[in-house]
Amino acid sequence: MLEIIPFYITAFKQERLIRIYLPKNYNKDDQRYPVLYMHDGQNVFHDKDAIGGTSLNLENYLDENELNVIVVGIDQNSEERINEYCPWICGEYSKKFLGQESLAGGKGIQYVDFIVRELKPFIDNNYRTLTERTAMAGMSLGGLISTFAMCRYPQIFRNIAILSSAFYRNQEEIEKLIQCTDLSQVKNIYLDCGTKEAGHEVINKEFLVSNKVIYEILKEKVPNVEFQIVKEAEHNYLSFRDRVPKLFTFLSQVK
């Protein structure tokens, strides 16, 4: 069952659609459920809503596998996506990928604070949630902002799963943040990266190096960090969809 509601984001002074998946038996019992927050909400549940026409097809997957989790997808603002999913303005490292300096980014703090201070209280007050079992997942820049959210609120986002993360836009700053943050409350992190993320051999390698560096820092700070290199995987939703079972296998182990 999917509920779609408009939700006002105070910092951005606009409404955004929030898509809330409820398990098949939600209305048949009094059970409480863990919550997974995801970005790029249009691309999470149905192809008909997806930007580009391909989604994770998550509603069908969750129903077919009868997974007991509430999933909250936050729609992106396509014009502001880079700004909202990057906590900082793009750094020097990003020039390797972009070929030029970019002033995009810098609104990630407001976006994450909105999730914690406005959206999560609403979800916890209106749905039967296990408030202490809150996870976050994202693809591409969604992986960057999920990692930032974990660092900013490690007491809340204690489990994250991130696919093909575009750390490169804020590489220097996210490395520093992870290194200086107390992540002792974080339990589990899954991250992966394809070998054909960028469609160019040199950039493919740099993208993988970017993710490996983050993994090496994280594994020294969090007990359970899993990193997978996905051969031939590209940076698109067909590839992301193939990894949905792995994402939920990982999250199903989270307690």
GROMACS .gro file of C-alpha atoms in nm:
model
  255
    1MET     CA    1   0.000   0.000   0.000
    2LEU     CA    2   0.143   0.335  -0.104
    3GLU     CA    3   0.031   0.666   0.041
    4ILE     CA    4   0.138   0.988  -0.133
    5ILE     CA    5   0.108   1.313   0.060
    6PRO     CA    6   0.231   1.672   0.016
    7PHE     CA    7   0.465   1.785   0.291
    8TYR     CA    8   0.587   2.139   0.353
    9ILE     CA    9   0.964   2.185   0.390
   10THR     CA   10   1.016   2.492   0.603
   11ALA     CA   11   1.378   2.561   0.502
   12PHE     CA   12   1.297   2.549   0.130
   13LYS     CA   13   0.953   2.713   0.162
   14GLN     CA   14   0.785   2.459  -0.062
   15GLU     CA   15   0.576   2.144  -0.060
   16ARG     CA   16   0.728   1.815  -0.167
   17LEU     CA   17   0.554   1.484  -0.225
   18ILE     CA   18   0.634   1.212   0.027
   19ARG     CA   19   0.564   0.851  -0.075
   20ILE     CA   20   0.502   0.614   0.214
   21TYR     CA   21   0.500   0.239   0.161
   22LEU     CA   22   0.313   0.038   0.424
   23PRO     CA   23   0.348  -0.342   0.450
   24LYS     CA   24   0.066  -0.560   0.318
   25ASN     CA   25  -0.053  -0.651   0.667
   26TYR     CA   26  -0.027  -0.301   0.810
   27ASN     CA   27  -0.404  -0.260   0.854
   28LYS     CA   28  -0.455  -0.615   0.979
   29ASP     CA   29  -0.248  -0.605   1.298
   30ASP     CA   30  -0.095  -0.373   1.557
   31GLN     CA   31   0.264  -0.450   1.474
   32ARG     CA   32   0.525  -0.173   1.468
   33TYR     CA   33   0.777  -0.152   1.185
   34PRO     CA   34   1.128  -0.024   1.116
   35VAL     CA   35   1.148   0.272   0.879
   36LEU     CA   36   1.374   0.320   0.579
   37TYR     CA   37   1.411   0.673   0.440
   38MET     CA   38   1.507   0.708   0.073
   39HIS     CA   39   1.581   0.999  -0.158
   40ASP     CA   40   1.473   1.058  -0.521
   41GLY     CA   41   1.125   0.944  -0.419
   42GLN     CA   42   0.981   0.955  -0.772
   43ASN     CA   43   1.225   0.681  -0.870
   44VAL     CA   44   1.165   0.447  -0.579
   45PHE     CA   45   0.832   0.272  -0.626
   46HIS     CA   46   0.687   0.282  -0.979
   47ASP     CA   47   0.817   0.323  -1.333
   48LYS     CA   48   0.519   0.541  -1.424
   49ASP     CA   49   0.634   0.807  -1.175
   50ALA     CA   50   1.007   0.776  -1.235
   51ILE     CA   51   1.218   1.046  -1.392
   52GLY     CA   52   1.346   0.874  -1.705
   53GLY     CA   53   1.081   0.602  -1.682
   54THR     CA   54   1.277   0.344  -1.479
   55SER     CA   55   1.240   0.304  -1.104
   56LEU     CA   56   1.353   0.060  -0.838
   57ASN     CA   57   1.003  -0.093  -0.869
   58LEU     CA   58   1.010  -0.118  -0.493
   59GLU     CA   59   0.640  -0.152  -0.415
   60ASN     CA   60   0.615  -0.473  -0.617
   61TYR     CA   61   0.938  -0.607  -0.468
   62LEU     CA   62   0.830  -0.539  -0.110
   63ASP     CA   63   0.481  -0.684  -0.164
   64GLU     CA   64   0.607  -0.997  -0.339
   65ASN     CA   65   0.859  -1.065  -0.065
   66GLU     CA   66   0.622  -0.958   0.215
   67LEU     CA   67   0.888  -0.748   0.384
   68ASN     CA   68   0.786  -0.582   0.708
   69VAL     CA   69   0.927  -0.236   0.667
   70ILE     CA   70   0.787   0.113   0.615
   71VAL     CA   71   0.968   0.294   0.333
   72VAL     CA   72   0.949   0.671   0.306
   73GLY     CA   73   1.052   0.813  -0.031
   74ILE     CA   74   1.117   1.188  -0.045
   75ASP     CA   75   1.063   1.336  -0.390
   76GLN     CA   76   1.352   1.530  -0.535
   77ASN     CA   77   1.330   1.883  -0.665
   78SER     CA   78   1.502   1.824  -0.999
   79GLU     CA   79   1.623   2.183  -1.024
   80GLU     CA   80   1.772   2.175  -0.674
   81ARG     CA   81   1.881   1.811  -0.647
   82ILE     CA   82   2.255   1.874  -0.653
   83ASN     CA   83   2.221   2.163  -0.409
   84GLU     CA   84   2.008   1.963  -0.164
   85TYR     CA   85   2.201   1.637  -0.183
   86CYS     CA   86   2.544   1.801  -0.145
   87PRO     CA   87   2.618   1.937   0.202
   88TRP     CA   88   2.896   2.156   0.065
   89ILE     CA   89   2.972   2.340  -0.258
   90CYS     CA   90   3.158   2.109  -0.496
   91GLY     CA   91   3.526   2.076  -0.409
   92GLU     CA   92   3.850   2.058  -0.605
   93TYR     CA   93   3.832   1.680  -0.647
   94SER     CA   94   3.505   1.712  -0.840
   95LYS     CA   95   3.688   1.883  -1.128
   96LYS     CA   96   3.828   1.542  -1.228
   97PHE     CA   97   3.473   1.436  -1.307
   98LEU     CA   98   3.311   1.761  -1.414
   99GLY     CA   99   3.602   1.910  -1.604
  100GLN     CA  100   3.539   2.248  -1.446
  101GLU     CA  101   3.463   2.423  -1.122
  102SER     CA  102   3.105   2.399  -0.995
  103LEU     CA  103   2.935   2.618  -0.737
  104ALA     CA  104   2.647   2.373  -0.691
  105GLY     CA  105   2.574   2.227  -0.351
  106GLY     CA  106   2.553   2.355   0.003
  107LYS     CA  107   2.191   2.287   0.105
  108GLY     CA  108   2.240   1.934   0.233
  109ILE     CA  109   2.237   2.041   0.598
  110GLN     CA  110   1.891   2.198   0.562
  111TYR     CA  111   1.764   1.891   0.376
  112VAL     CA  112   1.885   1.643   0.640
  113ASP     CA  113   1.761   1.862   0.923
  114PHE     CA  114   1.418   1.868   0.756
  115ILE     CA  115   1.409   1.486   0.757
  116VAL     CA  116   1.503   1.464   1.125
  117ARG     CA  117   1.316   1.761   1.268
  118GLU     CA  118   1.002   1.768   1.055
  119LEU     CA  119   0.946   1.452   0.853
  120LYS     CA  120   1.057   1.183   1.099
  121PRO     CA  121   0.841   1.319   1.385
  122PHE     CA  122   0.542   1.323   1.148
  123ILE     CA  123   0.604   0.963   1.038
  124ASP     CA  124   0.658   0.842   1.396
  125ASN     CA  125   0.345   1.020   1.521
  126ASN     CA  126   0.116   0.903   1.242
  127TYR     CA  127   0.236   0.549   1.168
  128ARG     CA  128   0.326   0.251   1.382
  129THR     CA  129   0.703   0.277   1.371
  130LEU     CA  130   0.988   0.135   1.569
  131THR     CA  131   1.140   0.475   1.637
  132GLU     CA  132   1.482   0.336   1.726
  133ARG     CA  133   1.508   0.133   1.406
  134THR     CA  134   1.557   0.400   1.144
  135ALA     CA  135   1.768   0.339   0.834
  136MET     CA  136   1.851   0.540   0.525
  137ALA     CA  137   1.942   0.439   0.171
  138GLY     CA  138   2.031   0.625  -0.145
  139MET     CA  139   2.180   0.601  -0.489
  140SER     CA  140   2.441   0.831  -0.644
  141LEU     CA  141   2.414   1.169  -0.468
  142GLY     CA  142   2.159   0.999  -0.246
  143GLY     CA  143   2.452   0.796  -0.114
  144LEU     CA  144   2.648   1.111  -0.037
  145ILE     CA  145   2.364   1.275   0.153
  146SER     CA  146   2.284   0.949   0.339
  147THR     CA  147   2.645   0.930   0.458
  148PHE     CA  148   2.626   1.292   0.568
  149ALA     CA  149   2.298   1.223   0.752
  150MET     CA  150   2.459   0.933   0.936
  151CYS     CA  151   2.746   1.158   1.045
  152ARG     CA  152   2.519   1.445   1.148
  153TYR     CA  153   2.273   1.220   1.332
  154PRO     CA  154   2.456   0.894   1.416
  155GLN     CA  155   2.215   0.831   1.703
  156ILE     CA  156   1.927   0.813   1.452
  157PHE     CA  157   2.065   0.675   1.125
  158ARG     CA  158   2.254   0.382   1.267
  159ASN     CA  159   2.218   0.173   0.953
  160ILE     CA  160   2.269   0.295   0.597
  161ALA     CA  161   2.284   0.131   0.255
  162ILE     CA  162   2.427   0.333  -0.034
  163LEU     CA  163   2.467   0.236  -0.398
  164SER     CA  164   2.704   0.394  -0.652
  165SER     CA  165   2.761   0.692  -0.427
  166ALA     CA  166   2.869   1.017  -0.592
  167PHE     CA  167   3.104   1.116  -0.311
  168TYR     CA  168   3.327   1.294  -0.561
  169ARG     CA  169   3.133   1.622  -0.551
  170ASN     CA  170   3.216   1.666  -0.180
  171GLN     CA  171   3.502   1.416  -0.153
  172GLU     CA  172   3.736   1.624   0.061
  173GLU     CA  173   3.472   1.740   0.306
  174ILE     CA  174   3.294   1.406   0.350
  175GLU     CA  175   3.626   1.235   0.420
  176LYS     CA  176   3.707   1.492   0.689
  177LEU     CA  177   3.360   1.467   0.840
  178ILE     CA  178   3.372   1.088   0.867
  179GLN     CA  179   3.717   1.100   1.022
  180CYS     CA  180   3.623   1.352   1.291
  181THR     CA  181   3.276   1.218   1.377
  182ASP     CA  182   3.203   0.980   1.662
  183LEU     CA  183   3.031   0.692   1.483
  184SER     CA  184   3.027   0.456   1.781
  185GLN     CA  185   2.646   0.438   1.770
  186VAL     CA  186   2.638   0.337   1.402
  187LYS     CA  187   2.591  -0.036   1.353
  188ASN     CA  188   2.593  -0.130   0.986
  189ILE     CA  189   2.689   0.024   0.653
  190TYR     CA  190   2.655  -0.129   0.307
  191LEU     CA  191   2.807   0.040   0.006
  192ASP     CA  192   2.881  -0.070  -0.346
  193CYS     CA  193   3.017   0.068  -0.670
  194GLY     CA  194   3.003  -0.047  -1.031
  195THR     CA  195   3.300  -0.077  -1.264
  196LYS     CA  196   3.128   0.121  -1.541
  197GLU     CA  197   2.973   0.407  -1.348
  198ALA     CA  198   3.076   0.690  -1.579
  199GLY     CA  199   3.102   0.542  -1.928
  200HIS     CA  200   3.466   0.651  -1.956
  201GLU     CA  201   3.752   0.425  -1.847
  202VAL     CA  202   3.951   0.689  -1.660
  203ILE     CA  203   3.646   0.832  -1.482
  204ASN     CA  204   3.520   0.480  -1.407
  205LYS     CA  205   3.842   0.416  -1.217
  206GLU     CA  206   3.827   0.748  -1.035
  207PHE     CA  207   3.466   0.683  -0.931
  208LEU     CA  208   3.569   0.348  -0.784
  209VAL     CA  209   3.871   0.503  -0.610
  210SER     CA  210   3.643   0.767  -0.459
  211ASN     CA  211   3.419   0.497  -0.307
  212LYS     CA  212   3.711   0.281  -0.193
  213VAL     CA  213   3.861   0.572   0.000
  214ILE     CA  214   3.535   0.626   0.188
  215TYR     CA  215   3.509   0.254   0.260
  216GLU     CA  216   3.862   0.244   0.402
  217ILE     CA  217   3.780   0.530   0.641
  218LEU     CA  218   3.445   0.385   0.744
  219LYS     CA  219   3.570   0.035   0.816
  220GLU     CA  220   3.804   0.176   1.080
  221LYS     CA  221   3.514   0.343   1.260
  222VAL     CA  222   3.215   0.110   1.227
  223PRO     CA  223   3.221  -0.264   1.315
  224ASN     CA  224   3.014  -0.391   1.023
  225VAL     CA  225   3.092  -0.223   0.691
  226GLU     CA  226   3.040  -0.416   0.368
  227PHE     CA  227   3.171  -0.295   0.033
  228GLN     CA  228   3.104  -0.466  -0.297
  229ILE     CA  229   3.246  -0.391  -0.641
  230VAL     CA  230   2.977  -0.475  -0.896
  231LYS     CA  231   3.133  -0.581  -1.225
  232GLU     CA  232   2.995  -0.413  -1.537
  233ALA     CA  233   2.739  -0.217  -1.331
  234GLU     CA  234   2.649   0.121  -1.480
  235HIS     CA  235   2.517   0.439  -1.320
  236ASN     CA  236   2.147   0.400  -1.396
  237TYR     CA  237   1.826   0.267  -1.243
  238LEU     CA  238   1.830  -0.062  -1.431
  239SER     CA  239   2.155  -0.137  -1.255
  240PHE     CA  240   2.035  -0.001  -0.921
  241ARG     CA  241   1.719  -0.213  -0.945
  242ASP     CA  242   1.928  -0.529  -0.985
  243ARG     CA  243   2.084  -0.459  -0.646
  244VAL     CA  244   1.758  -0.408  -0.455
  245PRO     CA  245   1.760  -0.768  -0.322
  246LYS     CA  246   2.110  -0.715  -0.184
  247LEU     CA  247   2.006  -0.388  -0.024
  248PHE     CA  248   1.714  -0.547   0.158
  249THR     CA  249   1.904  -0.862   0.247
  250PHE     CA  250   2.149  -0.636   0.424
  251LEU     CA  251   1.881  -0.428   0.593
  252SER     CA  252   1.685  -0.737   0.702
  253GLN     CA  253   1.983  -0.833   0.918
  254VAL     CA  254   1.967  -0.501   1.101
  255LYS     CA  255   1.823  -0.518   1.452
   0.00000   0.00000   0.00000
